[in-house]
C-alpha positions as CSV (number, residue, x, y, z in Angstrom):
1,T,60.0,128.0,98.9
2,M,57.2,130.5,98.7
3,H,58.2,131.2,95.1
4,L,57.7,127.5,94.3
5,W,54.6,126.9,96.3
6,S,51.4,128.6,95.4
7,S,48.7,129.4,98.0
8,E,46.5,126.7,96.5
9,E,49.3,124.1,96.8
10,Q,49.9,125.2,100.4
11,A,46.3,124.5,101.2
12,E,46.3,121.1,99.6
13,A,49.7,119.9,100.9
14,N,50.0,117.9,104.1
15,P,50.6,120.4,106.9
16,I,53.3,118.1,108.3
17,W,55.7,119.7,105.7
18,R,55.8,122.9,107.8
19,Y,57.9,121.0,110.3
20,L,60.6,120.6,107.7
21,G,61.1,124.3,107.8
22,W,61.3,124.1,111.6
23,I,63.9,121.4,111.4
24,M,66.0,123.3,108.9
25,T,65.9,126.5,111.0
26,I,66.8,124.7,114.2
27,T,69.6,122.9,112.5
28,G,71.0,126.1,111.2
29,I,70.8,127.7,114.6
30,V,72.6,124.8,116.3
31,I,75.4,124.7,113.7
32,L,75.9,128.5,114.0
33,S,76.1,128.2,117.8
34,Y,79.3,126.1,117.6
35,L,80.5,127.7,114.3
36,S,80.5,131.0,116.2
37,V,82.8,129.6,118.9
38,V,85.2,128.3,116.3
39,G,85.0,131.6,114.5
40,G,86.0,133.2,117.8
41,W,89.1,130.9,117.9
42,M,90.0,132.2,114.4
43,L,89.7,135.9,115.5
44,A,91.8,135.1,118.6
45,Y,94.5,133.6,116.4
46,V,94.5,136.6,114.1
47,V,95.5,138.7,117.0
48,R,97.9,136.2,118.4
49,T,99.7,135.6,115.1
50,A,99.8,139.3,114.4
51,A,101.5,139.8,117.8
52,G,104.2,137.4,116.7
53,I,103.8,134.7,119.4
54,F,104.4,131.9,116.9
55,E,107.5,133.4,115.2
56,G,110.5,131.1,115.4
57,I,108.6,128.6,117.5
58,E,110.1,125.1,117.1
59,L,108.4,123.0,119.8
60,V,105.1,121.7,118.8
61,E,104.2,121.4,122.6
62,R,104.3,125.2,122.9
63,V,101.9,125.5,120.0
64,R,99.6,122.9,121.5
65,S,99.8,124.6,124.9
66,T,98.7,128.0,123.3
67,F,95.6,126.4,121.9
68,S,94.9,124.4,125.0
69,V,95.1,127.5,127.2
70,L,92.6,129.3,124.9
71,I,89.9,126.6,124.7
72,S,90.1,125.8,128.4
73,D,89.4,129.4,129.4
74,P,85.6,130.0,129.3
75,E,86.0,133.7,129.8
76,K,88.2,134.2,126.7
77,L,86.1,131.9,124.6
78,L,83.0,133.8,125.7
79,A,84.6,137.1,124.7
80,W,85.6,136.0,121.2
81,H,82.2,134.2,120.7
82,T,80.4,137.4,121.6
83,I,82.5,139.5,119.2
84,F,81.9,137.0,116.4
85,M,78.1,137.0,117.0
86,V,78.0,140.8,117.2
87,M,79.7,141.0,113.9
88,T,77.2,138.6,112.4
89,V,74.1,140.2,113.8
90,G,75.4,143.6,112.8
91,V,75.4,142.6,109.1
92,V,72.2,140.5,109.0
93,G,70.3,143.0,111.1
94,G,70.5,145.7,108.4
95,K,68.4,145.9,105.3
96,F,69.2,143.0,103.1
97,R,70.7,144.9,100.2
98,Q,72.7,147.1,102.6
99,G,73.8,144.3,104.9
100,V,74.1,140.7,103.6
101,E,74.4,141.6,99.9
102,I,77.1,144.3,100.5
103,A,79.0,141.9,102.8
104,A,78.9,139.2,100.2
105,K,80.2,141.6,97.5
106,L,83.0,142.7,99.8
107,L,83.9,139.6,101.8
108,V,83.9,137.0,99.0
109,P,86.4,139.0,96.8
110,A,88.5,139.7,99.9
111,I,88.6,135.9,100.6
112,F,89.9,135.3,97.1
113,V,92.5,138.0,97.3
114,L,93.8,136.6,100.6
115,L,93.8,133.1,99.2
116,L,95.8,134.2,96.1
117,L,98.3,136.1,98.3
118,L,98.9,132.9,100.3
119,L,99.2,130.9,97.1
120,V,101.9,133.3,95.9
121,R,103.7,132.7,99.2
122,A,103.4,129.0,98.7
123,I,104.9,129.2,95.2
124,L,107.9,131.1,96.7
125,T,108.6,128.3,99.2
126,G,110.7,126.4,96.6
127,V,108.8,123.2,97.0
128,F,105.7,124.1,95.1
129,S,106.4,121.7,92.2
130,Q,106.8,118.8,94.6
131,N,103.6,119.9,96.2
132,L,101.8,119.7,92.9
133,Q,102.9,116.1,92.5
134,Y,101.8,115.3,96.1
135,F,98.5,117.1,95.6
136,Y,97.5,115.8,92.2
137,N,99.2,112.4,91.8
138,A,96.3,110.0,92.1
139,D,96.6,107.0,94.4
140,F,93.6,105.0,93.4
141,A,94.3,102.4,96.0
142,R,93.1,105.0,98.6
143,L,89.9,105.7,96.7
144,T,87.9,103.6,99.0
145,L,84.1,103.8,99.6
146,G,84.7,105.3,103.0
147,N,86.9,108.1,101.6
148,V,84.4,108.9,98.8
149,V,81.5,109.0,101.3
150,H,83.4,111.3,103.7
151,A,84.3,113.6,100.7
152,A,80.6,113.7,99.8
153,H,79.8,114.5,103.4
154,Q,82.3,117.4,103.5
155,A,80.8,118.8,100.2
156,F,77.3,118.5,101.8
157,L,78.5,120.4,104.9
158,G,80.5,123.0,102.9
159,L,77.6,124.0,100.7
160,S,75.3,124.4,103.7
161,L,72.8,121.9,102.2
162,G,69.9,120.9,104.5
163,V,69.6,124.1,106.5
164,G,67.6,126.3,104.1
165,V,70.4,128.7,103.2
166,M,70.2,128.2,99.5
167,L,66.4,128.4,99.6
168,V,66.4,131.7,101.4
169,Y,69.1,133.2,99.2
170,S,67.3,132.1,96.1
171,A,64.2,133.8,97.2
172,Y,66.0,137.1,96.8
173,L,67.1,136.4,93.3
174,S,65.4,138.1,90.3
175,K,63.1,135.9,88.2
176,A,65.5,136.5,85.3
177,V,68.3,134.6,87.1
178,S,68.9,131.0,86.0
179,L,68.9,128.8,89.0
180,S,70.7,126.0,87.2
181,R,73.5,128.4,86.1
182,V,73.8,129.9,89.6
183,S,74.0,126.3,91.1
184,I,76.8,125.3,88.7
185,A,78.7,128.5,89.5
186,I,78.4,127.9,93.2
187,V,79.6,124.4,93.1
188,S,82.5,125.3,90.7
189,L,83.7,128.2,92.9
190,D,83.5,126.1,96.0
191,T,85.6,123.4,94.3
192,L,88.1,126.1,93.1
193,V,88.5,127.5,96.5
194,I,89.2,124.0,98.0
195,L,91.9,123.3,95.3
196,L,93.5,126.7,95.8
197,A,93.5,126.3,99.6
198,G,95.3,123.0,99.2
199,L,97.9,124.5,96.9
200,A,98.4,127.4,99.3
201,I,98.7,125.3,102.5
202,Y,100.6,122.1,101.8
203,P,103.9,123.7,100.5
204,V,104.1,125.6,103.8
205,L,104.0,122.3,105.6
206,H,106.4,120.6,103.4
207,V,109.1,123.3,103.5
208,N,109.0,123.0,107.3
209,E,109.1,119.2,107.1
210,L,105.8,118.9,108.9
211,Q,103.4,116.1,108.4
212,P,100.0,117.1,106.9
213,T,97.2,116.7,109.4
214,S,93.5,117.7,109.3
215,G,90.9,119.6,111.2
216,V,91.6,121.4,114.4
217,T,95.1,120.0,114.7
218,L,96.1,121.3,111.2
219,V,94.6,124.8,111.6
220,F,95.4,125.7,115.2
221,Q,98.6,123.6,115.8
222,T,100.5,122.6,112.7
223,L,100.0,125.7,110.5
224,P,100.8,128.3,113.2
225,M,104.1,126.5,113.7
226,A,104.7,126.3,109.9
227,Y,104.0,130.0,109.3
228,G,106.0,130.9,112.4
229,N,109.1,129.5,110.9
230,L,108.8,131.3,107.5
231,S,110.3,134.7,106.8
232,F,107.7,137.3,107.7
233,G,105.8,134.5,109.3
234,A,103.7,136.7,111.5
235,Y,102.4,138.6,108.4
236,W,101.6,135.4,106.4
237,G,100.1,133.7,109.4
238,T,97.9,136.6,110.1
239,L,96.6,136.6,106.5
240,F,95.9,132.9,106.8
241,F,93.8,133.3,110.0
242,L,92.1,136.4,108.6
243,L,91.1,134.3,105.6
244,L,89.6,131.7,107.8
245,A,87.8,134.3,110.0
246,L,86.2,135.9,106.9
247,T,85.2,132.6,105.5
248,A,83.6,131.6,108.9
249,W,81.9,135.0,109.0
250,T,80.3,134.6,105.5
251,S,79.0,131.2,106.6
252,A,77.6,132.6,109.8
253,I,75.8,135.4,107.9
254,A,74.2,132.7,105.6
255,L,73.2,130.5,108.6
256,L,71.6,133.4,110.5
257,E,69.6,134.7,107.5
258,P,66.9,131.9,107.4
259,P,65.5,132.4,110.9
260,V,65.7,136.2,110.5
261,A,63.9,136.0,107.2
262,W,61.2,133.7,108.7
263,L,60.6,136.0,111.7
264,C,60.3,139.0,109.4
265,E,57.9,137.4,107.1
266,R,55.9,135.4,109.7
267,Y,55.5,138.1,112.4
268,G,56.4,141.3,110.6
269,W,59.4,142.0,112.8
270,S,62.1,144.4,111.7
271,R,65.3,142.9,110.5
272,A,67.1,144.5,113.4
273,K,64.8,142.9,116.0
274,A,64.7,139.5,114.3
275,A,68.5,139.4,114.0
276,A,69.0,140.5,117.6
277,V,66.6,137.8,118.9
278,S,68.0,135.1,116.7
279,G,71.6,136.1,117.5
280,L,70.8,136.1,121.2
281,L,69.4,132.5,120.9
282,V,72.6,131.4,119.1
283,W,74.8,133.2,121.6
284,V,73.2,131.4,124.5
285,L,73.4,128.0,122.8
286,G,77.0,128.7,122.1
287,L,77.7,128.6,125.8
288,V,77.1,124.9,125.7
289,S,80.0,124.5,123.3
290,I,82.2,126.8,125.3
291,L,81.7,124.9,128.5
292,S,82.3,121.6,126.7
293,F,86.0,122.3,126.9
294,S,86.1,122.9,130.6
295,H,83.3,122.5,133.2
296,W,81.1,120.4,131.0
297,K,83.8,118.3,129.5
298,F,83.1,114.6,129.3
299,S,83.9,111.7,127.0
300,F,81.6,109.1,125.3
301,E,81.7,106.6,122.5
302,F,79.7,106.9,119.3
303,S,79.8,103.9,116.9
304,G,83.1,102.8,118.2
305,V,84.7,106.2,118.1
306,E,85.7,108.0,121.3
307,R,84.5,111.6,121.6
308,T,86.1,113.9,124.2
309,N,84.3,117.2,123.9
310,G,81.0,116.3,125.5
311,A,78.0,118.4,124.5
312,L,79.8,120.0,121.6
313,D,80.4,116.6,120.0
314,I,76.8,115.7,120.7
315,L,75.6,118.8,118.8
316,S,78.0,118.2,116.0
317,I,77.0,114.5,115.6
318,A,73.3,115.4,115.8
319,T,73.5,118.0,113.0
320,S,76.1,116.6,110.6
321,N,75.3,112.9,110.9
322,F,71.5,113.1,111.4
323,L,69.7,116.4,110.8
324,L,71.6,117.5,107.7
325,P,71.2,114.3,105.7
326,I,67.6,113.8,106.9
327,T,66.6,117.4,105.9
328,G,68.5,117.0,102.6
329,I,66.4,114.0,101.7
330,L,63.1,115.7,102.8
331,I,63.9,118.8,100.8
332,A,64.5,116.7,97.7
333,V,61.2,114.8,98.3
334,F,59.3,117.9,98.9
335,T,60.6,119.8,95.9
336,G,60.5,116.8,93.6
337,W,57.2,115.2,94.6
338,V,55.1,117.7,96.5
339,V,55.6,120.9,94.5
340,S,53.8,120.8,91.2
341,R,55.8,120.1,88.1
342,E,54.3,123.2,86.5
343,R,55.6,125.4,89.3
344,S,59.1,123.8,89.4
345,R,59.4,123.9,85.6
346,L,58.6,127.6,85.7
347,E,61.4,128.3,88.2
348,M,63.9,126.1,86.4
349,G,63.6,128.0,83.1
350,R,62.8,127.2,79.5
351,S,65.4,124.5,78.9
352,K,63.6,121.1,78.7
353,L,67.0,119.3,79.1
354,N,67.9,121.2,82.3
355,Y,64.5,120.5,83.8
356,A,64.6,116.8,82.8
357,V,68.1,116.4,84.4
358,W,67.0,118.3,87.5
359,S,63.7,116.4,87.8
360,I,65.4,113.0,87.6
361,S,68.1,114.0,90.0
362,I,65.9,115.6,92.7
363,R,63.3,112.9,92.6
364,F,65.5,109.8,92.5
365,A,69.2,110.3,92.6
366,V,69.4,112.8,95.4
367,P,67.2,110.9,98.0
368,L,69.0,107.7,97.2
369,L,72.6,109.1,97.4
370,V,71.9,111.2,100.5
371,G,70.1,108.2,102.1
372,L,73.2,106.0,101.4
373,L,75.4,108.8,102.9
374,F,73.2,108.9,106.0
375,I,73.4,105.1,106.5
376,Y,77.1,105.0,106.0
377,L,77.7,107.8,108.5
378,L,75.7,105.9,111.1
379,L,77.8,102.7,110.5
380,D,81.2,104.4,110.1
381,P,81.2,108.0,111.5
382,A,85.0,108.3,112.0
């Protein structure tokens, strides 16, 4: 935001806006704390799948038991959580161009390669054409307001909107880079990855006559069983969980960068020190999520939905249902109404049409739509 906000504007603006930066930073830290725990699960399943423990498995209870044993063991979760955070801090703690930038250049192509390999395996299942019909045949009767809102919510979470990631990354861009073109490319690639992932996963389920599920059940119970019953299942299952682990790692790097950048710019800390302190804070907060599956496990009801993972569910609800939508609205208001039009026009480039569309969207459309998303999530969070 420093590129958009001159020193004169900073002096004139209401100092309350500084708390928006605090909210975004804290939100990112909280999200990373439980993302790191889940990333640890993925690393654990890379090892377990490579060891072949799911090969030929036919009882879903055995798959569920494997997952239950993992998440109910705080020591194992702590070990994998620690490994994941060390990996993340190790990248972010280096010089930006030698750490985050190189990681992005290596990890993102690696993710695409793994995804394409899994897509090839899906094509070879023999049910790929049926899967295309299942995946792309539109059933407009199911296009309800609730499904549209939850799809928008997933897009909001997937693009890390509301936690300052895009703001920090854009600060490293050259002035010659078009923000509008980069934004379109990001959204397009994100959509492409989602479509490819669906095409790569669902044939594996269908060939094993398994019902499509979602979330944790799909990733850590249904898919291990599906890959375990394919030829060379340990190989393909390992690639799948490696893909997930790399994806989680790139997200973790992005979430840790905002607090590290702030500490470096605000206090002049080295990146290594800032990353170590931020990573330690995230690691400690991650203990809350780890213990939510064992010693601190409790249930509660939120808007008519029963939650069973105690503090982890509280953190998840607080960030995804409250903090992210609220900060998304505030960022739009700040950028559209507080930052001067001359400054924002300079950053958006010479195209008057691009700026006009952006200005209308950021001032009116985005606050309204995200506000409606926020209200709907409060009324129907399931």
